[in-house]
Amino acid sequence: MVFWEEHVSDETMGTYAPVVVYWLYSGFYQLLLPLENYRLHTRKEESEKNVVSLSDVIKGVLVQQLAQVVVAQALFMMTREVSSSGSIVQPVQQTLPIQILQIIIAMLVMDTWQYFVHRYMHQNKFLYRHIHSQHHRLVVTYAIGALYNHPLEGLLLDTVGGAISFLVSGMTARTAVIFFCFATIKTVDDHCGLWLPGNIFHMIFQNNTAYHDVHHQLQGTKYNYSQPFFPIWDILLGTHMPYSLVKRPEGGFEARLMKD
């Protein structure tokens, strides 16, 4: 039994928990942004390079999350099992090793979907100009802007990618709560713009905050498409751009691009 079982269904948690986690986690990072000694870009760079206001970013994220909630509800309704009497049949929860395997499969599926869709949106000039360029209005990324996209991109890249990962992995709604919340946290972390000591994501994942920051730099837009977990496809298909993390004299860090 999990702590929410007596009060909230797994499907409701799978739908709304990632939204709540997004705002809590990104809000925490926004409070830390004044810490200049840990920023990948200065506040001056943020104000000069970004071409969208914080209020517009928040509105854009809310639009994407609305679509995310609608699709999640529909997905859970279509995949639930209903008895002959019309009641919902609760699926048998898999053992912990099986759940871990399902989450790993979902991570790989999501990475694969997002890499190829993301890369195509850069290669197709029409899609980049009219859709994906909206995300790149944030040259200097920050946590709340992690899901700032054109609504069509948000639906296709993140929401549909999540749905496919859920279906292919065969996970239950309860396991999906863990997976979608983890994916949300990882995506926010990748866009937070901070290189904090002891960040476990920076220790475990090569695809991290600095890795994705390279992609948002002008010289790196054709590299480091992989998100949100592993750089596998970048490495295999020649779009991997390594970086060196250099401490700036005035404080903070800079991810400098290096050629393979």
PDB file of C-alpha atoms in Angstrom:
ATOM      1  CA  MET A   1       0.000   0.000   0.000  1.00  0.00           C
ATOM      2  CA  VAL A   2       1.209   3.503  -0.845  1.00  0.00           C
ATOM      3  CA  PHE A   3       0.451   6.627   1.168  1.00  0.00           C
ATOM      4  CA  TRP A   4      -2.066   8.056  -1.331  1.00  0.00           C
ATOM      5  CA  GLU A   5      -4.020   4.839  -1.977  1.00  0.00           C
ATOM      6  CA  GLU A   6      -6.782   5.465   0.560  1.00  0.00           C
ATOM      7  CA  HIS A   7      -7.457   9.015  -0.613  1.00  0.00           C
ATOM      8  CA  VAL A   8      -6.455   9.416  -4.267  1.00  0.00           C
ATOM      9  CA  SER A   9      -6.448   6.931  -7.148  1.00  0.00           C
ATOM     10  CA  ASP A  10      -3.237   5.969  -8.921  1.00  0.00           C
ATOM     11  CA  GLU A  11      -4.627   7.450 -12.147  1.00  0.00           C
ATOM     12  CA  THR A  12      -5.306  10.801 -10.496  1.00  0.00           C
ATOM     13  CA  MET A  13      -1.824  10.810  -8.992  1.00  0.00           C
ATOM     14  CA  GLY A  14      -0.283   9.891 -12.347  1.00  0.00           C
ATOM     15  CA  THR A  15      -2.122  12.797 -13.944  1.00  0.00           C
ATOM     16  CA  TYR A  16      -1.594  15.605 -11.451  1.00  0.00           C
ATOM     17  CA  ALA A  17       1.475  14.697  -9.374  1.00  0.00           C
ATOM     18  CA  PRO A  18       3.949  15.588 -12.186  1.00  0.00           C
ATOM     19  CA  VAL A  19       2.333  19.025 -12.485  1.00  0.00           C
ATOM     20  CA  VAL A  20       2.612  19.679  -8.746  1.00  0.00           C
ATOM     21  CA  VAL A  21       6.183  18.344  -8.675  1.00  0.00           C
ATOM     22  CA  TYR A  22       7.118  20.616 -11.595  1.00  0.00           C
ATOM     23  CA  TRP A  23       6.086  23.804  -9.808  1.00  0.00           C
ATOM     24  CA  LEU A  24       7.510  22.791  -6.444  1.00  0.00           C
ATOM     25  CA  TYR A  25      10.890  21.735  -7.843  1.00  0.00           C
ATOM     26  CA  SER A  26      11.244  24.570 -10.347  1.00  0.00           C
ATOM     27  CA  GLY A  27      10.093  27.071  -7.730  1.00  0.00           C
ATOM     28  CA  PHE A  28      12.849  25.869  -5.418  1.00  0.00           C
ATOM     29  CA  TYR A  29      15.442  26.430  -8.144  1.00  0.00           C
ATOM     30  CA  GLN A  30      14.069  29.869  -8.962  1.00  0.00           C
ATOM     31  CA  LEU A  31      14.708  30.881  -5.360  1.00  0.00           C
ATOM     32  CA  LEU A  32      18.345  29.830  -5.796  1.00  0.00           C
ATOM     33  CA  LEU A  33      18.969  31.773  -9.031  1.00  0.00           C
ATOM     34  CA  PRO A  34      20.445  34.804  -7.208  1.00  0.00           C
ATOM     35  CA  LEU A  35      23.362  32.566  -6.151  1.00  0.00           C
ATOM     36  CA  GLU A  36      25.830  33.922  -8.716  1.00  0.00           C
ATOM     37  CA  ASN A  37      28.603  31.517  -7.683  1.00  0.00           C
ATOM     38  CA  TYR A  38      26.630  28.567  -9.071  1.00  0.00           C
ATOM     39  CA  ARG A  39      25.062  29.997 -12.223  1.00  0.00           C
ATOM     40  CA  LEU A  40      26.093  28.847 -15.705  1.00  0.00           C
ATOM     41  CA  HIS A  41      25.247  32.337 -17.009  1.00  0.00           C
ATOM     42  CA  THR A  42      25.167  35.727 -15.322  1.00  0.00           C
ATOM     43  CA  ARG A  43      21.930  37.575 -14.688  1.00  0.00           C
ATOM     44  CA  LYS A  44      23.109  40.168 -17.215  1.00  0.00           C
ATOM     45  CA  GLU A  45      23.374  37.473 -19.886  1.00  0.00           C
ATOM     46  CA  GLU A  46      19.893  36.252 -18.978  1.00  0.00           C
ATOM     47  CA  SER A  47      18.352  39.700 -19.403  1.00  0.00           C
ATOM     48  CA  GLU A  48      20.251  40.407 -22.643  1.00  0.00           C
ATOM     49  CA  LYS A  49      19.884  37.062 -24.422  1.00  0.00           C
ATOM     50  CA  ASN A  50      16.412  35.854 -23.467  1.00  0.00           C
ATOM     51  CA  VAL A  51      13.624  37.278 -25.625  1.00  0.00           C
ATOM     52  CA  VAL A  52      10.594  36.183 -23.627  1.00  0.00           C
ATOM     53  CA  SER A  53       9.275  37.433 -20.290  1.00  0.00           C
ATOM     54  CA  LEU A  54       8.859  35.270 -17.212  1.00  0.00           C
ATOM     55  CA  SER A  55       5.085  35.825 -17.274  1.00  0.00           C
ATOM     56  CA  ASP A  56       4.854  34.553 -20.871  1.00  0.00           C
ATOM     57  CA  VAL A  57       6.984  31.548 -19.933  1.00  0.00           C
ATOM     58  CA  ILE A  58       4.621  30.679 -17.075  1.00  0.00           C
ATOM     59  CA  LYS A  59       1.588  31.013 -19.365  1.00  0.00           C
ATOM     60  CA  GLY A  60       3.229  28.753 -21.954  1.00  0.00           C
ATOM     61  CA  VAL A  61       4.023  26.090 -19.368  1.00  0.00           C
ATOM     62  CA  LEU A  62       0.455  26.129 -18.037  1.00  0.00           C
ATOM     63  CA  VAL A  63      -0.927  25.615 -21.558  1.00  0.00           C
ATOM     64  CA  GLN A  64       1.340  22.607 -22.066  1.00  0.00           C
ATOM     65  CA  GLN A  65       0.403  21.154 -18.695  1.00  0.00           C
ATOM     66  CA  LEU A  66      -3.293  21.495 -19.492  1.00  0.00           C
ATOM     67  CA  ALA A  67      -2.787  19.363 -22.601  1.00  0.00           C
ATOM     68  CA  GLN A  68      -0.649  16.984 -20.545  1.00  0.00           C
ATOM     69  CA  VAL A  69      -3.458  16.492 -18.008  1.00  0.00           C
ATOM     70  CA  VAL A  70      -6.072  15.869 -20.713  1.00  0.00           C
ATOM     71  CA  VAL A  71      -3.923  13.295 -22.520  1.00  0.00           C
ATOM     72  CA  ALA A  72      -2.963  11.548 -19.271  1.00  0.00           C
ATOM     73  CA  GLN A  73      -6.594  11.206 -18.218  1.00  0.00           C
ATOM     74  CA  ALA A  74      -7.545   9.832 -21.634  1.00  0.00           C
ATOM     75  CA  LEU A  75      -4.592   7.427 -21.614  1.00  0.00           C
ATOM     76  CA  PHE A  76      -5.466   6.000 -18.204  1.00  0.00           C
ATOM     77  CA  MET A  77      -9.129   5.652 -19.206  1.00  0.00           C
ATOM     78  CA  MET A  78      -8.239   3.742 -22.371  1.00  0.00           C
ATOM     79  CA  THR A  79      -5.848   1.365 -20.614  1.00  0.00           C
ATOM     80  CA  ARG A  80      -7.853   0.631 -17.470  1.00  0.00           C
ATOM     81  CA  GLU A  81      -9.578  -2.720 -17.108  1.00  0.00           C
ATOM     82  CA  VAL A  82     -13.306  -2.690 -16.350  1.00  0.00           C
ATOM     83  CA  SER A  83     -15.242  -5.674 -14.948  1.00  0.00           C
ATOM     84  CA  SER A  84     -18.548  -6.922 -16.338  1.00  0.00           C
ATOM     85  CA  SER A  85     -20.313  -5.000 -13.555  1.00  0.00           C
ATOM     86  CA  GLY A  86     -18.717  -1.758 -14.725  1.00  0.00           C
ATOM     87  CA  SER A  87     -16.279  -1.308 -11.838  1.00  0.00           C
ATOM     88  CA  ILE A  88     -12.591  -0.585 -12.396  1.00  0.00           C
ATOM     89  CA  VAL A  89     -10.337  -3.606 -11.883  1.00  0.00           C
ATOM     90  CA  GLN A  90      -7.179  -2.655 -10.040  1.00  0.00           C
ATOM     91  CA  PRO A  91      -4.147  -4.111 -11.847  1.00  0.00           C
ATOM     92  CA  VAL A  92      -1.791  -6.412 -10.003  1.00  0.00           C
ATOM     93  CA  GLN A  93       1.259  -4.405  -9.012  1.00  0.00           C
ATOM     94  CA  GLN A  94       4.490  -5.900 -10.335  1.00  0.00           C
ATOM     95  CA  THR A  95       7.435  -6.806  -8.120  1.00  0.00           C
ATOM     96  CA  LEU A  96      10.067  -4.123  -7.498  1.00  0.00           C
ATOM     97  CA  PRO A  97      12.626  -5.582  -9.981  1.00  0.00           C
ATOM     98  CA  ILE A  98       9.963  -5.623 -12.709  1.00  0.00           C
ATOM     99  CA  GLN A  99       8.977  -2.036 -11.926  1.00  0.00           C
ATOM    100  CA  ILE A 100      12.623  -0.947 -12.135  1.00  0.00           C
ATOM    101  CA  LEU A 101      12.958  -2.718 -15.488  1.00  0.00           C
ATOM    102  CA  GLN A 102       9.790  -1.023 -16.758  1.00  0.00           C
ATOM    103  CA  ILE A 103      11.090   2.385 -15.710  1.00  0.00           C
ATOM    104  CA  ILE A 104      14.420   1.762 -17.472  1.00  0.00           C
ATOM    105  CA  ILE A 105      12.569   0.702 -20.629  1.00  0.00           C
ATOM    106  CA  ALA A 106      10.385   3.820 -20.402  1.00  0.00           C
ATOM    107  CA  MET A 107      13.483   5.996 -20.016  1.00  0.00           C
ATOM    108  CA  LEU A 108      15.070   4.509 -23.147  1.00  0.00           C
ATOM    109  CA  VAL A 109      11.844   4.803 -25.146  1.00  0.00           C
ATOM    110  CA  MET A 110      11.361   8.432 -24.086  1.00  0.00           C
ATOM    111  CA  ASP A 111      14.968   9.268 -24.945  1.00  0.00           C
ATOM    112  CA  THR A 112      14.622   7.679 -28.377  1.00  0.00           C
ATOM    113  CA  TRP A 113      11.368   9.468 -29.175  1.00  0.00           C
ATOM    114  CA  GLN A 114      12.578  12.842 -27.958  1.00  0.00           C
ATOM    115  CA  TYR A 115      15.965  12.634 -29.680  1.00  0.00           C
ATOM    116  CA  PHE A 116      14.589  12.018 -33.164  1.00  0.00           C
ATOM    117  CA  VAL A 117      11.642  14.411 -32.889  1.00  0.00           C
ATOM    118  CA  HIS A 118      13.844  17.082 -31.315  1.00  0.00           C
ATOM    119  CA  ARG A 119      16.555  16.683 -33.932  1.00  0.00           C
ATOM    120  CA  TYR A 120      14.048  16.826 -36.799  1.00  0.00           C
ATOM    121  CA  MET A 121      12.609  20.044 -35.415  1.00  0.00           C
ATOM    122  CA  HIS A 122      16.073  21.561 -35.765  1.00  0.00           C
ATOM    123  CA  GLN A 123      16.707  20.152 -39.229  1.00  0.00           C
ATOM    124  CA  ASN A 124      13.342  21.169 -40.703  1.00  0.00           C
ATOM    125  CA  LYS A 125      13.547  24.929 -41.173  1.00  0.00           C
ATOM    126  CA  PHE A 126       9.775  25.412 -41.137  1.00  0.00           C
ATOM    127  CA  LEU A 127       9.321  23.464 -37.891  1.00  0.00           C
ATOM    128  CA  TYR A 128      12.225  25.246 -36.251  1.00  0.00           C
ATOM    129  CA  ARG A 129      11.126  28.715 -37.286  1.00  0.00           C
ATOM    130  CA  HIS A 130       7.465  28.320 -36.401  1.00  0.00           C
ATOM    131  CA  ILE A 131       7.526  25.803 -33.538  1.00  0.00           C
ATOM    132  CA  HIS A 132      10.797  24.785 -31.872  1.00  0.00           C
ATOM    133  CA  SER A 133      12.381  28.248 -31.884  1.00  0.00           C
ATOM    134  CA  GLN A 134       9.911  29.202 -29.138  1.00  0.00           C
ATOM    135  CA  HIS A 135      11.788  26.974 -26.681  1.00  0.00           C
ATOM    136  CA  HIS A 136      15.088  28.557 -27.749  1.00  0.00           C
ATOM    137  CA  ARG A 137      13.857  32.021 -26.868  1.00  0.00           C
ATOM    138  CA  LEU A 138      15.384  31.035 -23.539  1.00  0.00           C
ATOM    139  CA  VAL A 139      19.048  31.080 -24.502  1.00  0.00           C
ATOM    140  CA  VAL A 140      19.851  31.241 -20.802  1.00  0.00           C
ATOM    141  CA  THR A 141      17.601  28.568 -19.356  1.00  0.00           C
ATOM    142  CA  TYR A 142      15.986  28.558 -15.924  1.00  0.00           C
ATOM    143  CA  ALA A 143      13.930  25.963 -14.104  1.00  0.00           C
ATOM    144  CA  ILE A 144      10.405  27.315 -14.601  1.00  0.00           C
ATOM    145  CA  GLY A 145      11.048  27.445 -18.355  1.00  0.00           C
ATOM    146  CA  ALA A 146      11.834  23.720 -18.653  1.00  0.00           C
ATOM    147  CA  LEU A 147       8.461  23.037 -20.304  1.00  0.00           C
ATOM    148  CA  TYR A 148       8.218  26.335 -22.156  1.00  0.00           C
ATOM    149  CA  ASN A 149       7.469  25.187 -25.704  1.00  0.00           C
ATOM    150  CA  HIS A 150       5.118  25.837 -28.567  1.00  0.00           C
ATOM    151  CA  PRO A 151       1.886  23.985 -27.628  1.00  0.00           C
ATOM    152  CA  LEU A 152       2.257  21.631 -30.602  1.00  0.00           C
ATOM    153  CA  GLU A 153       5.809  20.762 -29.612  1.00  0.00           C
ATOM    154  CA  GLY A 154       4.790  20.241 -25.999  1.00  0.00           C
ATOM    155  CA  LEU A 155       2.081  17.845 -27.128  1.00  0.00           C
ATOM    156  CA  LEU A 156       4.242  15.953 -29.622  1.00  0.00           C
ATOM    157  CA  LEU A 157       7.605  15.872 -27.869  1.00  0.00           C
ATOM    158  CA  ASP A 158       6.760  15.574 -24.180  1.00  0.00           C
ATOM    159  CA  THR A 159       3.142  14.443 -23.826  1.00  0.00           C
ATOM    160  CA  VAL A 160       3.008  11.933 -26.683  1.00  0.00           C
ATOM    161  CA  GLY A 161       6.532  10.770 -25.833  1.00  0.00           C
ATOM    162  CA  GLY A 162       5.443  10.105 -22.269  1.00  0.00           C
ATOM    163  CA  ALA A 163       2.342   8.231 -23.436  1.00  0.00           C
ATOM    164  CA  ILE A 164       4.390   5.998 -25.745  1.00  0.00           C
ATOM    165  CA  SER A 165       6.876   5.287 -22.947  1.00  0.00           C
ATOM    166  CA  PHE A 166       4.008   4.298 -20.652  1.00  0.00           C
ATOM    167  CA  LEU A 167       2.431   1.985 -23.208  1.00  0.00           C
ATOM    168  CA  VAL A 168       5.625   0.293 -24.423  1.00  0.00           C
ATOM    169  CA  SER A 169       6.958  -0.345 -20.902  1.00  0.00           C
ATOM    170  CA  GLY A 170       3.679  -1.901 -19.755  1.00  0.00           C
ATOM    171  CA  MET A 171       3.836  -0.152 -16.392  1.00  0.00           C
ATOM    172  CA  THR A 172       0.804   0.321 -14.178  1.00  0.00           C
ATOM    173  CA  ALA A 173      -0.588   3.733 -13.272  1.00  0.00           C
ATOM    174  CA  ARG A 174       1.113   3.449  -9.879  1.00  0.00           C
ATOM    175  CA  THR A 175       4.530   2.894 -11.442  1.00  0.00           C
ATOM    176  CA  ALA A 176       3.754   5.711 -13.876  1.00  0.00           C
ATOM    177  CA  VAL A 177       3.468   8.123 -10.937  1.00  0.00           C
ATOM    178  CA  ILE A 178       7.104   7.401 -10.067  1.00  0.00           C
ATOM    179  CA  PHE A 179       8.327   7.528 -13.651  1.00  0.00           C
ATOM    180  CA  PHE A 180       6.558  10.723 -14.701  1.00  0.00           C
ATOM    181  CA  CYS A 181       7.536  12.565 -11.516  1.00  0.00           C
ATOM    182  CA  PHE A 182      11.157  11.473 -11.978  1.00  0.00           C
ATOM    183  CA  ALA A 183      11.135  12.544 -15.643  1.00  0.00           C
ATOM    184  CA  THR A 184       9.681  15.905 -14.612  1.00  0.00           C
ATOM    185  CA  ILE A 185      12.345  16.467 -11.964  1.00  0.00           C
ATOM    186  CA  LYS A 186      15.114  15.507 -14.402  1.00  0.00           C
ATOM    187  CA  THR A 187      13.785  17.869 -17.095  1.00  0.00           C
ATOM    188  CA  VAL A 188      13.568  20.764 -14.645  1.00  0.00           C
ATOM    189  CA  ASP A 189      17.083  20.017 -13.398  1.00  0.00           C
ATOM    190  CA  ASP A 190      18.452  20.038 -16.939  1.00  0.00           C
ATOM    191  CA  HIS A 191      17.088  23.546 -17.476  1.00  0.00           C
ATOM    192  CA  CYS A 192      17.779  25.051 -14.043  1.00  0.00           C
ATOM    193  CA  GLY A 193      20.902  26.966 -15.131  1.00  0.00           C
ATOM    194  CA  LEU A 194      22.719  26.136 -11.898  1.00  0.00           C
ATOM    195  CA  TRP A 195      25.705  23.898 -11.197  1.00  0.00           C
ATOM    196  CA  LEU A 196      25.205  23.089  -7.532  1.00  0.00           C
ATOM    197  CA  PRO A 197      27.673  21.024  -5.475  1.00  0.00           C
ATOM    198  CA  GLY A 198      26.350  17.593  -4.544  1.00  0.00           C
ATOM    199  CA  ASN A 199      23.693  17.514  -7.276  1.00  0.00           C
ATOM    200  CA  ILE A 200      23.099  13.783  -7.722  1.00  0.00           C
ATOM    201  CA  PHE A 201      21.951  14.216 -11.327  1.00  0.00           C
ATOM    202  CA  HIS A 202      25.299  15.772 -12.220  1.00  0.00           C
ATOM    203  CA  MET A 203      27.061  12.795 -10.655  1.00  0.00           C
ATOM    204  CA  ILE A 204      24.985  10.049 -12.294  1.00  0.00           C
ATOM    205  CA  PHE A 205      23.967  11.477 -15.673  1.00  0.00           C
ATOM    206  CA  GLN A 206      26.283  12.788 -18.359  1.00  0.00           C
ATOM    207  CA  ASN A 207      23.163  14.342 -19.864  1.00  0.00           C
ATOM    208  CA  ASN A 208      22.783  17.069 -17.253  1.00  0.00           C
ATOM    209  CA  THR A 209      22.369  20.823 -16.772  1.00  0.00           C
ATOM    210  CA  ALA A 210      25.641  21.794 -18.469  1.00  0.00           C
ATOM    211  CA  TYR A 211      25.141  19.225 -21.254  1.00  0.00           C
ATOM    212  CA  HIS A 212      21.789  20.760 -22.195  1.00  0.00           C
ATOM    213  CA  ASP A 213      23.109  24.283 -21.696  1.00  0.00           C
ATOM    214  CA  VAL A 214      25.511  23.556 -24.565  1.00  0.00           C
ATOM    215  CA  HIS A 215      22.504  22.866 -26.804  1.00  0.00           C
ATOM    216  CA  HIS A 216      21.010  26.279 -25.991  1.00  0.00           C
ATOM    217  CA  GLN A 217      24.224  28.099 -26.912  1.00  0.00           C
ATOM    218  CA  LEU A 218      24.457  29.432 -30.475  1.00  0.00           C
ATOM    219  CA  GLN A 219      27.429  27.196 -31.353  1.00  0.00           C
ATOM    220  CA  GLY A 220      25.767  24.125 -29.857  1.00  0.00           C
ATOM    221  CA  THR A 221      22.256  24.143 -31.333  1.00  0.00           C
ATOM    222  CA  LYS A 222      23.095  21.293 -33.708  1.00  0.00           C
ATOM    223  CA  TYR A 223      24.477  19.147 -30.895  1.00  0.00           C
ATOM    224  CA  ASN A 224      23.323  17.503 -27.660  1.00  0.00           C
ATOM    225  CA  TYR A 225      19.759  16.818 -28.765  1.00  0.00           C
ATOM    226  CA  SER A 226      19.396  13.946 -26.278  1.00  0.00           C
ATOM    227  CA  GLN A 227      16.981  14.456 -23.411  1.00  0.00           C
ATOM    228  CA  PRO A 228      16.140  13.913 -20.685  1.00  0.00           C
ATOM    229  CA  PHE A 229      18.207  10.946 -19.471  1.00  0.00           C
ATOM    230  CA  PHE A 230      21.085   9.548 -21.544  1.00  0.00           C
ATOM    231  CA  PRO A 231      23.337  10.895 -24.358  1.00  0.00           C
ATOM    232  CA  ILE A 232      23.287   7.537 -26.174  1.00  0.00           C
ATOM    233  CA  TRP A 233      21.801   8.733 -29.474  1.00  0.00           C
ATOM    234  CA  ASP A 234      24.041  11.811 -29.609  1.00  0.00           C
ATOM    235  CA  ILE A 235      27.103   9.591 -29.218  1.00  0.00           C
ATOM    236  CA  LEU A 236      25.919   6.999 -31.752  1.00  0.00           C
ATOM    237  CA  LEU A 237      24.838   9.509 -34.414  1.00  0.00           C
ATOM    238  CA  GLY A 238      27.656  12.067 -34.138  1.00  0.00           C
ATOM    239  CA  THR A 239      25.754  14.930 -32.510  1.00  0.00           C
ATOM    240  CA  HIS A 240      27.565  14.714 -29.181  1.00  0.00           C
ATOM    241  CA  MET A 241      29.351  17.896 -28.115  1.00  0.00           C
ATOM    242  CA  PRO A 242      31.506  17.575 -24.977  1.00  0.00           C
ATOM    243  CA  TYR A 243      32.176  20.560 -22.766  1.00  0.00           C
ATOM    244  CA  SER A 244      34.585  21.741 -20.120  1.00  0.00           C
ATOM    245  CA  LEU A 245      33.187  23.392 -17.025  1.00  0.00           C
ATOM    246  CA  VAL A 246      35.256  26.487 -16.268  1.00  0.00           C
ATOM    247  CA  LYS A 247      34.889  28.721 -13.215  1.00  0.00           C
ATOM    248  CA  ARG A 248      34.423  32.386 -14.138  1.00  0.00           C
ATOM    249  CA  PRO A 249      36.600  34.980 -12.348  1.00  0.00           C
ATOM    250  CA  GLU A 250      33.513  36.978 -11.397  1.00  0.00           C
ATOM    251  CA  GLY A 251      31.789  33.902  -9.981  1.00  0.00           C
ATOM    252  CA  GLY A 252      29.781  31.015 -11.355  1.00  0.00           C
ATOM    253  CA  PHE A 253      30.638  28.522 -14.090  1.00  0.00           C
ATOM    254  CA  GLU A 254      30.713  28.388 -17.861  1.00  0.00           C
ATOM    255  CA  ALA A 255      30.191  25.297 -20.024  1.00  0.00           C
ATOM    256  CA  ARG A 256      32.748  25.765 -22.817  1.00  0.00           C
ATOM    257  CA  LEU A 257      32.263  23.704 -25.940  1.00  0.00           C
ATOM    258  CA  MET A 258      34.930  21.270 -27.121  1.00  0.00           C
ATOM    259  CA  LYS A 259      35.101  19.303 -30.368  1.00  0.00           C
ATOM    260  CA  ASP A 260      35.119  15.476 -30.151  1.00  0.00           C
TER     261      ASP A 260
END
